[in-house]
mmCIF file of N, CA and C in Angstrom:
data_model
loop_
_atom_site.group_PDB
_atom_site.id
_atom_site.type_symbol
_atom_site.label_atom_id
_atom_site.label_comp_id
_atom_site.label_asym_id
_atom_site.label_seq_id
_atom_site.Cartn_x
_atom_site.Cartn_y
_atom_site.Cartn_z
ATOM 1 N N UNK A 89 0.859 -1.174 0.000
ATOM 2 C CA UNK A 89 0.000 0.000 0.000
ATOM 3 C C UNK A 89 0.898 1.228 0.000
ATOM 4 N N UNK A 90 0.906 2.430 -0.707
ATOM 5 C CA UNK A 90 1.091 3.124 -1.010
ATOM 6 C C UNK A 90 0.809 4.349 -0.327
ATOM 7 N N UNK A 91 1.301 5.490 0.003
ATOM 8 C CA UNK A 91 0.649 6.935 0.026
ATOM 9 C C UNK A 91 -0.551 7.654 -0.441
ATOM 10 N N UNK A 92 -0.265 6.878 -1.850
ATOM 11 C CA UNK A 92 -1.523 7.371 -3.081
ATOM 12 C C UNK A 92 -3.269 6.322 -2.433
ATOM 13 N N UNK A 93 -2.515 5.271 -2.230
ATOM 14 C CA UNK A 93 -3.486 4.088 -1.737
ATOM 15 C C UNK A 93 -4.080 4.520 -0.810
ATOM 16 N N UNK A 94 -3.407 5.258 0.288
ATOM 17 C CA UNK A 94 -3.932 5.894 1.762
ATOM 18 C C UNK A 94 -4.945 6.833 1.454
ATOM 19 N N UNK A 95 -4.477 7.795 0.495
ATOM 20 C CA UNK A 95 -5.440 8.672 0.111
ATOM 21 C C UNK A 95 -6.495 8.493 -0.504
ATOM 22 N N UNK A 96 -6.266 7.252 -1.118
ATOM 23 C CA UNK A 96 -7.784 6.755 -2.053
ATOM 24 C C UNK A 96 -8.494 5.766 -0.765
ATOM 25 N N UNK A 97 -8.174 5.765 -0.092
ATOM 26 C CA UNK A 97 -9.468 5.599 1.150
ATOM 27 C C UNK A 97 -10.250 6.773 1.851
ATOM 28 N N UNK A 98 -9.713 7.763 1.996
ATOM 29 C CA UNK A 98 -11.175 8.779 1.997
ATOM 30 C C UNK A 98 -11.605 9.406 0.821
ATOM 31 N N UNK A 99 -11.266 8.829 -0.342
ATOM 32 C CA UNK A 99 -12.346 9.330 -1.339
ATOM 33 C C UNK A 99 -13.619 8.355 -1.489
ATOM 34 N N UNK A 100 -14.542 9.054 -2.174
ATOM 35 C CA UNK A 100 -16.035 8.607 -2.527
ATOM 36 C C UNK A 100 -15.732 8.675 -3.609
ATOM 37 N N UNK A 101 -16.825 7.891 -4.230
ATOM 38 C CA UNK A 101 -17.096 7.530 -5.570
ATOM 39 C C UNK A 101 -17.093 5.745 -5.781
ATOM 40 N N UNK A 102 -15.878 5.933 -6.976
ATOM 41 C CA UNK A 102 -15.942 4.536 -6.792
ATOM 42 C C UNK A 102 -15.615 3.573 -5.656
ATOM 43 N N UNK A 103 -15.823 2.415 -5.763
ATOM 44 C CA UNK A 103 -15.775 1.037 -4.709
ATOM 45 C C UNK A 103 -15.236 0.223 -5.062
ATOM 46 N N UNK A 104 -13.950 -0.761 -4.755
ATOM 47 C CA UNK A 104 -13.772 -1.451 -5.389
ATOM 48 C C UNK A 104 -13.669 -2.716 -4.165
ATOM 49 N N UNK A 105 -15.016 -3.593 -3.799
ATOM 50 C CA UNK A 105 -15.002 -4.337 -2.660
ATOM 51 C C UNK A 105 -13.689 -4.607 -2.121
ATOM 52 N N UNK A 106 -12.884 -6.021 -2.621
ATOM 53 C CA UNK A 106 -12.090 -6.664 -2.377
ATOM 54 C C UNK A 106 -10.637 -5.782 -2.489
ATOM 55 N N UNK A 107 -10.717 -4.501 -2.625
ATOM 56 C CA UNK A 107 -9.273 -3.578 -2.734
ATOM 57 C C UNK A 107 -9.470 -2.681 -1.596
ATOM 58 N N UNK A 108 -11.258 -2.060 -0.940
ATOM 59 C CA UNK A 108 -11.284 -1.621 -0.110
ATOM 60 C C UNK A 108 -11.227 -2.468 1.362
ATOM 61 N N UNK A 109 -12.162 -4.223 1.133
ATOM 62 C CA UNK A 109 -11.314 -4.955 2.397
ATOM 63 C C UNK A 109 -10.317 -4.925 2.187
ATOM 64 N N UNK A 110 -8.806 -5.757 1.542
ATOM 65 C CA UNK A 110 -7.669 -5.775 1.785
ATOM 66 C C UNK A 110 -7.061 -4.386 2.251
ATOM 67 N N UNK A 111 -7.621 -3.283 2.027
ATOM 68 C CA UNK A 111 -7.131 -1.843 2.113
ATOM 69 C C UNK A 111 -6.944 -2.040 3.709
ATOM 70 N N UNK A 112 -8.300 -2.246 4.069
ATOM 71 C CA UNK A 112 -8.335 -1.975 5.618
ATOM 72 C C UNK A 112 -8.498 -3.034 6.733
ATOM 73 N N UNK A 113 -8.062 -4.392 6.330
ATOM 74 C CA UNK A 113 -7.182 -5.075 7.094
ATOM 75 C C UNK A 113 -5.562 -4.731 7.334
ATOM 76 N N UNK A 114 -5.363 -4.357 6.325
ATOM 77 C CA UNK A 114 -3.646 -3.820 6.225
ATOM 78 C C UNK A 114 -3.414 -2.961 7.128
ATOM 79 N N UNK A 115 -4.485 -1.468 7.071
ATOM 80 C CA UNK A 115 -4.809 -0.504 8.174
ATOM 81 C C UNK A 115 -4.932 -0.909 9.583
ATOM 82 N N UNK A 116 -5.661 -2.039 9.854
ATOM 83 C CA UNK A 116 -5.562 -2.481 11.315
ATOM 84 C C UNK A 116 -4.113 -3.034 11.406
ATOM 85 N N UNK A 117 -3.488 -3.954 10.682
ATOM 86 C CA UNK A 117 -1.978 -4.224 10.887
ATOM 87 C C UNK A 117 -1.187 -2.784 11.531
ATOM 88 N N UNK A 118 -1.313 -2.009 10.112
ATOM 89 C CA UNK A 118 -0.648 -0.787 10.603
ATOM 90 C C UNK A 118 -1.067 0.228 12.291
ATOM 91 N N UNK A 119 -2.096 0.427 12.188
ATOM 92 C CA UNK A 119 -2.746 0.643 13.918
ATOM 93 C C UNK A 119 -1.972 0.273 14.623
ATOM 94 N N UNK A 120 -1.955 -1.252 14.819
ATOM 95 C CA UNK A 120 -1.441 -2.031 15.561
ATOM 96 C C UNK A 120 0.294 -1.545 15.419
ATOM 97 N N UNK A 121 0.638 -2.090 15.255
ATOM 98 C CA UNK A 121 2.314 -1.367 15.340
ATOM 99 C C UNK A 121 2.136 -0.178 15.394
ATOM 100 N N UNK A 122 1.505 0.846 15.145
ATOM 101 C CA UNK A 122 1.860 2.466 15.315
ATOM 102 C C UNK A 122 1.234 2.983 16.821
ATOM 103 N N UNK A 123 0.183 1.912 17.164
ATOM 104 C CA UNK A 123 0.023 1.740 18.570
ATOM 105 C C UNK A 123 1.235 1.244 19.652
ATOM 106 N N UNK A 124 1.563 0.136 18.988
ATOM 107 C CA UNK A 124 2.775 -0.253 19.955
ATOM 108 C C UNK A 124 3.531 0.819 20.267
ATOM 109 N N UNK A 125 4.365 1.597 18.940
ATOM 110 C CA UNK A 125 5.280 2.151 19.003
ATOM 111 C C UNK A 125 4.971 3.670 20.188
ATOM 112 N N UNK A 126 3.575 3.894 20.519
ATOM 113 C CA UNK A 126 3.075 4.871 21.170
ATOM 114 C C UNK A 126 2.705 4.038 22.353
ATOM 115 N N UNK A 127 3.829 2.746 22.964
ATOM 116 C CA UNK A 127 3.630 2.106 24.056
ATOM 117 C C UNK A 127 2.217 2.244 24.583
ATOM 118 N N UNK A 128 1.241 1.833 23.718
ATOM 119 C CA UNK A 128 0.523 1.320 23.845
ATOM 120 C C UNK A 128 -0.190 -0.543 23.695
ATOM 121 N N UNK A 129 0.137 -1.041 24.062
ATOM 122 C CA UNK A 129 -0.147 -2.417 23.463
ATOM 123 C C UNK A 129 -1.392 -2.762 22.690
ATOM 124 N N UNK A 130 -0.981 -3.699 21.301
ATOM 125 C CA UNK A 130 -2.172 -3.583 20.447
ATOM 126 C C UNK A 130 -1.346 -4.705 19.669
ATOM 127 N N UNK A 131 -2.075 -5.684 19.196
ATOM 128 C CA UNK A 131 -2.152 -6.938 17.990
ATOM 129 C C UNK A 131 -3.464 -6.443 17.418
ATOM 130 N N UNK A 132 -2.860 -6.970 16.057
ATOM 131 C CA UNK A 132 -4.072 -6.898 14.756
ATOM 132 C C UNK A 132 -3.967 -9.178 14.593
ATOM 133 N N UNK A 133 -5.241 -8.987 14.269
ATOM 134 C CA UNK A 133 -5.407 -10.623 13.695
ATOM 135 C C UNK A 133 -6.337 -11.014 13.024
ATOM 136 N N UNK A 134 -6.064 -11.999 12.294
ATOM 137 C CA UNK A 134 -6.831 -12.490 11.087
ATOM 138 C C UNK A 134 -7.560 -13.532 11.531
ATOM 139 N N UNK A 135 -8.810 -13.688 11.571
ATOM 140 C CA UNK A 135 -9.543 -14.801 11.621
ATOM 141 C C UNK A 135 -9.623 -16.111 10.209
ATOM 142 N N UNK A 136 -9.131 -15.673 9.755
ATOM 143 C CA UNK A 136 -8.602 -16.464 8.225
ATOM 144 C C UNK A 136 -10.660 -16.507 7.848
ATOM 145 N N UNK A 137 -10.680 -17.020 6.741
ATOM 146 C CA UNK A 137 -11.599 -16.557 5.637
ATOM 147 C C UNK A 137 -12.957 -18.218 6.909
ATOM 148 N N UNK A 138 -13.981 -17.312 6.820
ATOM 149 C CA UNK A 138 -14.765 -17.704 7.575
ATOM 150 C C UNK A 138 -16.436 -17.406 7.167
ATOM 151 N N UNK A 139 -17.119 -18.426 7.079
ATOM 152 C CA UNK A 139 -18.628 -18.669 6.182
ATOM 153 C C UNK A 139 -18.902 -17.908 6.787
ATOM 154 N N UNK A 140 -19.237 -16.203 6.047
ATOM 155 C CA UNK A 140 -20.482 -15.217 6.116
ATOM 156 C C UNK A 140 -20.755 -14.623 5.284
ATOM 157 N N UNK A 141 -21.423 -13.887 5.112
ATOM 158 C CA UNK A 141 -22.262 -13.245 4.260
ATOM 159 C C UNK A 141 -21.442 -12.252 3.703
ATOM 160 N N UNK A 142 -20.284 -11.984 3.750
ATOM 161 C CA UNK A 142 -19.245 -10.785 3.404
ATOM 162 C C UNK A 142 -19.088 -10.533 2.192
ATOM 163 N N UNK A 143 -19.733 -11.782 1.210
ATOM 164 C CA UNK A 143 -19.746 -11.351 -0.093
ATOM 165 C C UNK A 143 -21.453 -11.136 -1.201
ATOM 166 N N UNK A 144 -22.405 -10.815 0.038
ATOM 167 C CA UNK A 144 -23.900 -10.246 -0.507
ATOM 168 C C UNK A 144 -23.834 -9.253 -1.312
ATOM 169 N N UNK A 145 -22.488 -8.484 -1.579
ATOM 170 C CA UNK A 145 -22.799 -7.644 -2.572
ATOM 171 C C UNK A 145 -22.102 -7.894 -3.786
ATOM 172 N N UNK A 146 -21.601 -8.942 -3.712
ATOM 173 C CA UNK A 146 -20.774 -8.939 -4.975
ATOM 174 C C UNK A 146 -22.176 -10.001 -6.087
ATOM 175 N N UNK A 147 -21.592 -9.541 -7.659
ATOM 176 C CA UNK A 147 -23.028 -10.586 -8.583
ATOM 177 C C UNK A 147 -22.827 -11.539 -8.317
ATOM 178 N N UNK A 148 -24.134 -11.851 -8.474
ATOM 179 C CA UNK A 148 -24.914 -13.365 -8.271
ATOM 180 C C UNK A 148 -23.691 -14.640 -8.631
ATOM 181 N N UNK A 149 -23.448 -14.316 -9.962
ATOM 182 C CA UNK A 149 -22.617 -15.329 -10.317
ATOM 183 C C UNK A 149 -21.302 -15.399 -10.088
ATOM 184 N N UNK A 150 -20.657 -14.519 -9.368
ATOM 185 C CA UNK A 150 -19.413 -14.170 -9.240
ATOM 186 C C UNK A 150 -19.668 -14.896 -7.779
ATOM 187 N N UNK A 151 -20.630 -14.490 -6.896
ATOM 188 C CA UNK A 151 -20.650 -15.227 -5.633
ATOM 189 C C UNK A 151 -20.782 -16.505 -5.438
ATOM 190 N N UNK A 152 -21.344 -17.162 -6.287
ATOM 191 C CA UNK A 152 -21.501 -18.070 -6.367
ATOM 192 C C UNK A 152 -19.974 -19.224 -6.421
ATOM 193 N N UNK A 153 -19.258 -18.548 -7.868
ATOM 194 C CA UNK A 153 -18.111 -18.850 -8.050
ATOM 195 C C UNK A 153 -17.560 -19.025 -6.655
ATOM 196 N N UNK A 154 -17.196 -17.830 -6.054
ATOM 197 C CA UNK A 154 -16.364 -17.336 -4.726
ATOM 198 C C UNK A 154 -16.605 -18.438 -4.073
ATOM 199 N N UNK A 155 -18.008 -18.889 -3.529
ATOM 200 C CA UNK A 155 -18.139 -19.756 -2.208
ATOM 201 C C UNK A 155 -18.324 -21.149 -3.046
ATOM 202 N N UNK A 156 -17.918 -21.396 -4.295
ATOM 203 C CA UNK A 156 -17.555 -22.687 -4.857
ATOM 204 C C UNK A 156 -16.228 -23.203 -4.491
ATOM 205 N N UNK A 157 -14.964 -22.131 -4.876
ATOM 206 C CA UNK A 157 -13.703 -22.253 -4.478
ATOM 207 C C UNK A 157 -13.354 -21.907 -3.040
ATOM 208 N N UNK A 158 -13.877 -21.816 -1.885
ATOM 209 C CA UNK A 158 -13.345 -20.876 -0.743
ATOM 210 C C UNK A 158 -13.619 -22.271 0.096
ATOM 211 N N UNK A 159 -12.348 -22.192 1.203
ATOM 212 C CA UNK A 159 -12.221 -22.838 2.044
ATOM 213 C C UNK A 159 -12.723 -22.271 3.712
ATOM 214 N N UNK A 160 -14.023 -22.124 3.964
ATOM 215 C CA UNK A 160 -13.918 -21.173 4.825
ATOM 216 C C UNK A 160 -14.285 -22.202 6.226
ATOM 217 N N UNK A 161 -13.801 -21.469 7.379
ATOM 218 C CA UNK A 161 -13.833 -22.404 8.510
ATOM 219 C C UNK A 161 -15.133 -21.485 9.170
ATOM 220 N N UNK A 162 -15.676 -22.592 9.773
ATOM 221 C CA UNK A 162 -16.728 -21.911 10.792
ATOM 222 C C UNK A 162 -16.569 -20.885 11.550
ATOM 223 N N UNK A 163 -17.642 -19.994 12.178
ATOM 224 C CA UNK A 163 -17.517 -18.792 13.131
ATOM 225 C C UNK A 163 -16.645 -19.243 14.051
ATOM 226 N N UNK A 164 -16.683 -20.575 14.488
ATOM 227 C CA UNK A 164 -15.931 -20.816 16.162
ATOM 228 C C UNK A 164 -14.339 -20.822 15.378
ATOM 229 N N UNK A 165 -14.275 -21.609 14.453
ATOM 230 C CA UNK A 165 -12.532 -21.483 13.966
ATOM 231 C C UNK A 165 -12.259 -20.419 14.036
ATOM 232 N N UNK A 166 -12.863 -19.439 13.021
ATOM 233 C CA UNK A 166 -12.127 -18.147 13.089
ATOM 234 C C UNK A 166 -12.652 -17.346 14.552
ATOM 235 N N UNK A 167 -12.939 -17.693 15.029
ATOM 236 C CA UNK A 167 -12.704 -17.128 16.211
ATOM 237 C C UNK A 167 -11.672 -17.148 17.377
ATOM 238 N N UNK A 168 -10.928 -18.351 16.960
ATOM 239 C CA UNK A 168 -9.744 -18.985 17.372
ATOM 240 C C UNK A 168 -8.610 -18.009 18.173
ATOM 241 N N UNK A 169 -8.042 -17.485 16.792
ATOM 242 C CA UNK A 169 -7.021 -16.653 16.912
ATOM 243 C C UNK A 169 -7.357 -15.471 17.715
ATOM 244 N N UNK A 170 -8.425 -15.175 17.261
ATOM 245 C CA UNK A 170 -8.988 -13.462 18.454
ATOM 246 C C UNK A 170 -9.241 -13.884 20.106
ATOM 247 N N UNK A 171 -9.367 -15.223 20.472
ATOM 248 C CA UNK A 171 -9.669 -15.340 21.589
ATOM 249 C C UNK A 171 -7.992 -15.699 21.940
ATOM 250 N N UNK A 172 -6.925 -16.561 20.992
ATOM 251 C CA UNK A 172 -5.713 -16.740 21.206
ATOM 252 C C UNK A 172 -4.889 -15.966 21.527
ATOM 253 N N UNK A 173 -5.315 -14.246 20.806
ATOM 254 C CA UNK A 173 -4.783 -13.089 21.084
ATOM 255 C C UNK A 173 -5.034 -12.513 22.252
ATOM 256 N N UNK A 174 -6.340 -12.841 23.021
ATOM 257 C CA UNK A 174 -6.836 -11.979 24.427
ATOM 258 C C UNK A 174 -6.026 -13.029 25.337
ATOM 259 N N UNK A 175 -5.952 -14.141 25.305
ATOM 260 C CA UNK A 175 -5.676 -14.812 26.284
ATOM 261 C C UNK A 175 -3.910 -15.463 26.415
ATOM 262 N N UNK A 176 -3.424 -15.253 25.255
ATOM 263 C CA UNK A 176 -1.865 -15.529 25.421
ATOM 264 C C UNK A 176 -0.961 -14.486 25.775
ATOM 265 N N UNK A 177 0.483 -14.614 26.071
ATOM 266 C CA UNK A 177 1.491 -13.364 25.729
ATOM 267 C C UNK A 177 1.385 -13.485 24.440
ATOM 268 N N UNK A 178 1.236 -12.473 24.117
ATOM 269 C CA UNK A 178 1.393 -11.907 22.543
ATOM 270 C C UNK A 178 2.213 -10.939 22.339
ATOM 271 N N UNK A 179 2.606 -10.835 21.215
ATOM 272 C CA UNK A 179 3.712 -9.675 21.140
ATOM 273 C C UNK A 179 3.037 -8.039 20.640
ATOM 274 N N UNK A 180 3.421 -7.258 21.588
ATOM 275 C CA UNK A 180 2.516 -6.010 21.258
ATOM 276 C C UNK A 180 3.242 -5.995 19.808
ATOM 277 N N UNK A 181 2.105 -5.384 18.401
ATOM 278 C CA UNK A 181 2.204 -4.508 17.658
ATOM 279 C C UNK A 181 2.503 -6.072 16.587
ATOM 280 N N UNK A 182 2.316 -7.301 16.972
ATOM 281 C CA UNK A 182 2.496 -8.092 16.374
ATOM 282 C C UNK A 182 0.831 -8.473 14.963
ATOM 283 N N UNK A 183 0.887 -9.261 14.529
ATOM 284 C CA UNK A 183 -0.067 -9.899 13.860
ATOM 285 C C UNK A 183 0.132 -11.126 13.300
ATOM 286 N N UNK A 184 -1.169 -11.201 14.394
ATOM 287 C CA UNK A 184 -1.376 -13.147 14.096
ATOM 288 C C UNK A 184 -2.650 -13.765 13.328
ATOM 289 N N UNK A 185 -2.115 -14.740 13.005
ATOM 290 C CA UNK A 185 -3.262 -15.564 12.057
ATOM 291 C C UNK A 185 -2.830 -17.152 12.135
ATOM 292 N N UNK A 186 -3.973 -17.678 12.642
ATOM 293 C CA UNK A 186 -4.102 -19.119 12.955
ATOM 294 C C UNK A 186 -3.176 -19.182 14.378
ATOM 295 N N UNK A 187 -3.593 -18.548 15.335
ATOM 296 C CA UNK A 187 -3.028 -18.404 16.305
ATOM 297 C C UNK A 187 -1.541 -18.364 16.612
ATOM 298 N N UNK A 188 -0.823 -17.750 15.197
ATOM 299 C CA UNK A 188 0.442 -17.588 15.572
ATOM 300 C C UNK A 188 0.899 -16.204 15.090
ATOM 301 N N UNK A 189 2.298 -15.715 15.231
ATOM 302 C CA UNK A 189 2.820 -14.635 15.464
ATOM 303 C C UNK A 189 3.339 -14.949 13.838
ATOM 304 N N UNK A 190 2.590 -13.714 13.062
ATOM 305 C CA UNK A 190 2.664 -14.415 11.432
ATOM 306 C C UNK A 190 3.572 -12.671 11.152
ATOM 307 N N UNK A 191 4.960 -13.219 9.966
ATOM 308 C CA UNK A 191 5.880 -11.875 9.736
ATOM 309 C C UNK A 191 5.105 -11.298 8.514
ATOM 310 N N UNK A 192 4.569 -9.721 7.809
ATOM 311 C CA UNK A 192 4.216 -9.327 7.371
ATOM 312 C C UNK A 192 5.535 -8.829 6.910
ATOM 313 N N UNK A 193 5.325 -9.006 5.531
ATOM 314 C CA UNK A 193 6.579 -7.704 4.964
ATOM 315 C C UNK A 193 5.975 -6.772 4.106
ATOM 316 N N UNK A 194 7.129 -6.021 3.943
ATOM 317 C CA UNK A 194 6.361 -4.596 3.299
ATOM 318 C C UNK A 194 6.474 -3.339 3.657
ATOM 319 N N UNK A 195 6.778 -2.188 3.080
ATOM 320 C CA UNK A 195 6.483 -0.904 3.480
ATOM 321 C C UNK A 195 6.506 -0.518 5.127
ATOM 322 N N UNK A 196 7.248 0.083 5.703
ATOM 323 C CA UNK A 196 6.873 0.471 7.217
ATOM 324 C C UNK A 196 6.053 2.138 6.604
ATOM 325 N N UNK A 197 4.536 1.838 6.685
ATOM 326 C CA UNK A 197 3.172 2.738 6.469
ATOM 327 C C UNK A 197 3.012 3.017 7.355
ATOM 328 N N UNK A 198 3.189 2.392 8.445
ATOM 329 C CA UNK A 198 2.318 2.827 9.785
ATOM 330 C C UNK A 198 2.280 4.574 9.933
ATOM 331 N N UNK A 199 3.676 4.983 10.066
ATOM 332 C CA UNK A 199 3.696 6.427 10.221
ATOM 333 C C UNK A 199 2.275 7.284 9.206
ATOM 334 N N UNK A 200 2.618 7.021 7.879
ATOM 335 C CA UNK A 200 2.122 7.862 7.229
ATOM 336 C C UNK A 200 0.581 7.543 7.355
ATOM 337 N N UNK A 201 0.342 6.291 7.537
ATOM 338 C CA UNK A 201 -0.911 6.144 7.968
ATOM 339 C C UNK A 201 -1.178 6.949 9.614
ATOM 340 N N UNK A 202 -1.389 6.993 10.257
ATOM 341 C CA UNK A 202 -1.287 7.860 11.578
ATOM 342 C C UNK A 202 -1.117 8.952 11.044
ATOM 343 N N UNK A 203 -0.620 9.519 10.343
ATOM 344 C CA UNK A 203 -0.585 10.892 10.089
ATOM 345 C C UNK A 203 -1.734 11.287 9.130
ATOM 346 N N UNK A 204 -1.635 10.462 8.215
ATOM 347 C CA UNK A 204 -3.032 10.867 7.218
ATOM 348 C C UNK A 204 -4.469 10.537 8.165
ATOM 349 N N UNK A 205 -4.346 9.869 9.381
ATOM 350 C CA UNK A 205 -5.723 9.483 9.895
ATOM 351 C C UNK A 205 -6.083 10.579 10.926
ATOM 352 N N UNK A 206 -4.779 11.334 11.305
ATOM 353 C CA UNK A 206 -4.944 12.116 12.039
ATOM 354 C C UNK A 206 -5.326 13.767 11.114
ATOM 355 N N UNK A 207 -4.865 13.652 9.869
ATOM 356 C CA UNK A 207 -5.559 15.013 9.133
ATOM 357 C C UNK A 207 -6.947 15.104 8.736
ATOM 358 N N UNK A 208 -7.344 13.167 8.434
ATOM 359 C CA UNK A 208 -9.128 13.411 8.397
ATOM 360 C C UNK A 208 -9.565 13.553 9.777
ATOM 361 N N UNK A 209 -9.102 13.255 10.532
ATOM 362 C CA UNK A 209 -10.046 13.473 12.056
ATOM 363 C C UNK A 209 -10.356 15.210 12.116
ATOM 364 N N UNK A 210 -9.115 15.947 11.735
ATOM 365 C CA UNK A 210 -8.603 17.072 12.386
ATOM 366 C C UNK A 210 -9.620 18.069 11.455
ATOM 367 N N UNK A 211 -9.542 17.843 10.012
ATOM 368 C CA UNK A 211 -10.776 18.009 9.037
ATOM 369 C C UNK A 211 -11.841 18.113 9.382
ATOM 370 N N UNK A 212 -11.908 16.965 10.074
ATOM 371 C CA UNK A 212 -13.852 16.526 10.328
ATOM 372 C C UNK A 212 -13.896 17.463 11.227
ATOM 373 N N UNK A 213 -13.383 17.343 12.188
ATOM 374 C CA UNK A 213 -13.553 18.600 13.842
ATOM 375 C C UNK A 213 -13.652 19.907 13.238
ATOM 376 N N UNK A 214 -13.027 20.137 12.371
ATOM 377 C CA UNK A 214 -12.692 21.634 11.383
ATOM 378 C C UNK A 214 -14.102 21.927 11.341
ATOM 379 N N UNK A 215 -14.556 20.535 10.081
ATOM 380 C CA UNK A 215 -16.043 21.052 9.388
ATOM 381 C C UNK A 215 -17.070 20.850 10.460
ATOM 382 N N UNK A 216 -17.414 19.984 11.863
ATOM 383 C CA UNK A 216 -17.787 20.136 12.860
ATOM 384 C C UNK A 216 -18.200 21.349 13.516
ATOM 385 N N UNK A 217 -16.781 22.170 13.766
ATOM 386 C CA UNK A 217 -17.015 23.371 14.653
ATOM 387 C C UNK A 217 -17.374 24.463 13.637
ATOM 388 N N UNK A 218 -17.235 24.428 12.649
ATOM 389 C CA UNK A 218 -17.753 25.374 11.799
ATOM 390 C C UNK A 218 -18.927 25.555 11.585
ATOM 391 N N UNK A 219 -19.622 24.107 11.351
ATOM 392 C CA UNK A 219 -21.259 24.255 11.072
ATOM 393 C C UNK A 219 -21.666 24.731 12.715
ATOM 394 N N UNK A 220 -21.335 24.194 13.884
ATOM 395 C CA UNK A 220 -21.513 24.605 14.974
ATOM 396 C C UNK A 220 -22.071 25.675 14.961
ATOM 397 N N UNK A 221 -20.470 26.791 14.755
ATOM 398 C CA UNK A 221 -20.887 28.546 14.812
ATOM 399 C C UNK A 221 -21.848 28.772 13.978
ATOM 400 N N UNK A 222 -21.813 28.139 12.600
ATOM 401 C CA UNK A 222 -23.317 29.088 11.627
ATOM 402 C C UNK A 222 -24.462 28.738 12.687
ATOM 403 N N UNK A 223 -24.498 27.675 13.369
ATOM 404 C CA UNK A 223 -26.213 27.342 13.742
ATOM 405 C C UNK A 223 -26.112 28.223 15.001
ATOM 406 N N UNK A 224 -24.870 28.867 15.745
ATOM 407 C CA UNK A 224 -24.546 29.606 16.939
ATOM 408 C C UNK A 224 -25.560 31.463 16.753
#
């Protein structure tokens, strides 16, 4: 993920399902370490691909396809790892999947993510206190 990528998550318009999930699982990865690093403790984790309804919006026949090929484990499997994460030592800022401490490579985003999440917050409060005063 990219800079450009970061920024094409607060735009509207188009959607592109499966680019906006992967977008923002990656984002909780990143959280997670940019939390740590603000000694805060925080794991991100994957419940690995699990029978629900997550693909009702995609066409008929495309879904169909999807849950022809997909290996998905029940609610209690993927629930596994999230209860593995509350209840083990875990490594702050880590991310696990299938209850283990799984290495992600790639880009260290975290920063720029935290920083771009902190200019839409700071935005929103902007356009917040503004409409405020007109109704003042």
């Amino acid at each position: 993920m990219s800079f450009v990528a970061l920024r094409d998550l607060a735009q509207e318009g188009h959607y592109s399902f499966i680019g906006s999930y992967l977008a923002s699982k990656y984002c909780n990865v990143l959280f997670a370490r940019s939390l740590h690093q603000r000694k805060v403790e925080a794991v991100s984790c994957s419940p690995g691909e699990v029978a629900t309804e997550i693909d009702r919006h995609l066409p008929w026949l495309i879904r169909v396809a999807f849950r022809a090929f997909r290996r998905a484990q029940t609610p209690e499997q993927g629930a596994a790892t999230v209860a593995y994460c509350m209840a083990a030592d875990v490594v702050s800022g880590g991310f696990y999947a299938q209850c283990a401490l799984t290495d992600l490579e790639g880009p260290a985003m975290e920063g720029k993510l935290w920083s771009f999440s902190e200019s839409l917050v700071a935005a929103a409060l902007e356009r917040q206190d503004s409409a405020q005063k007109r109704q003042s």
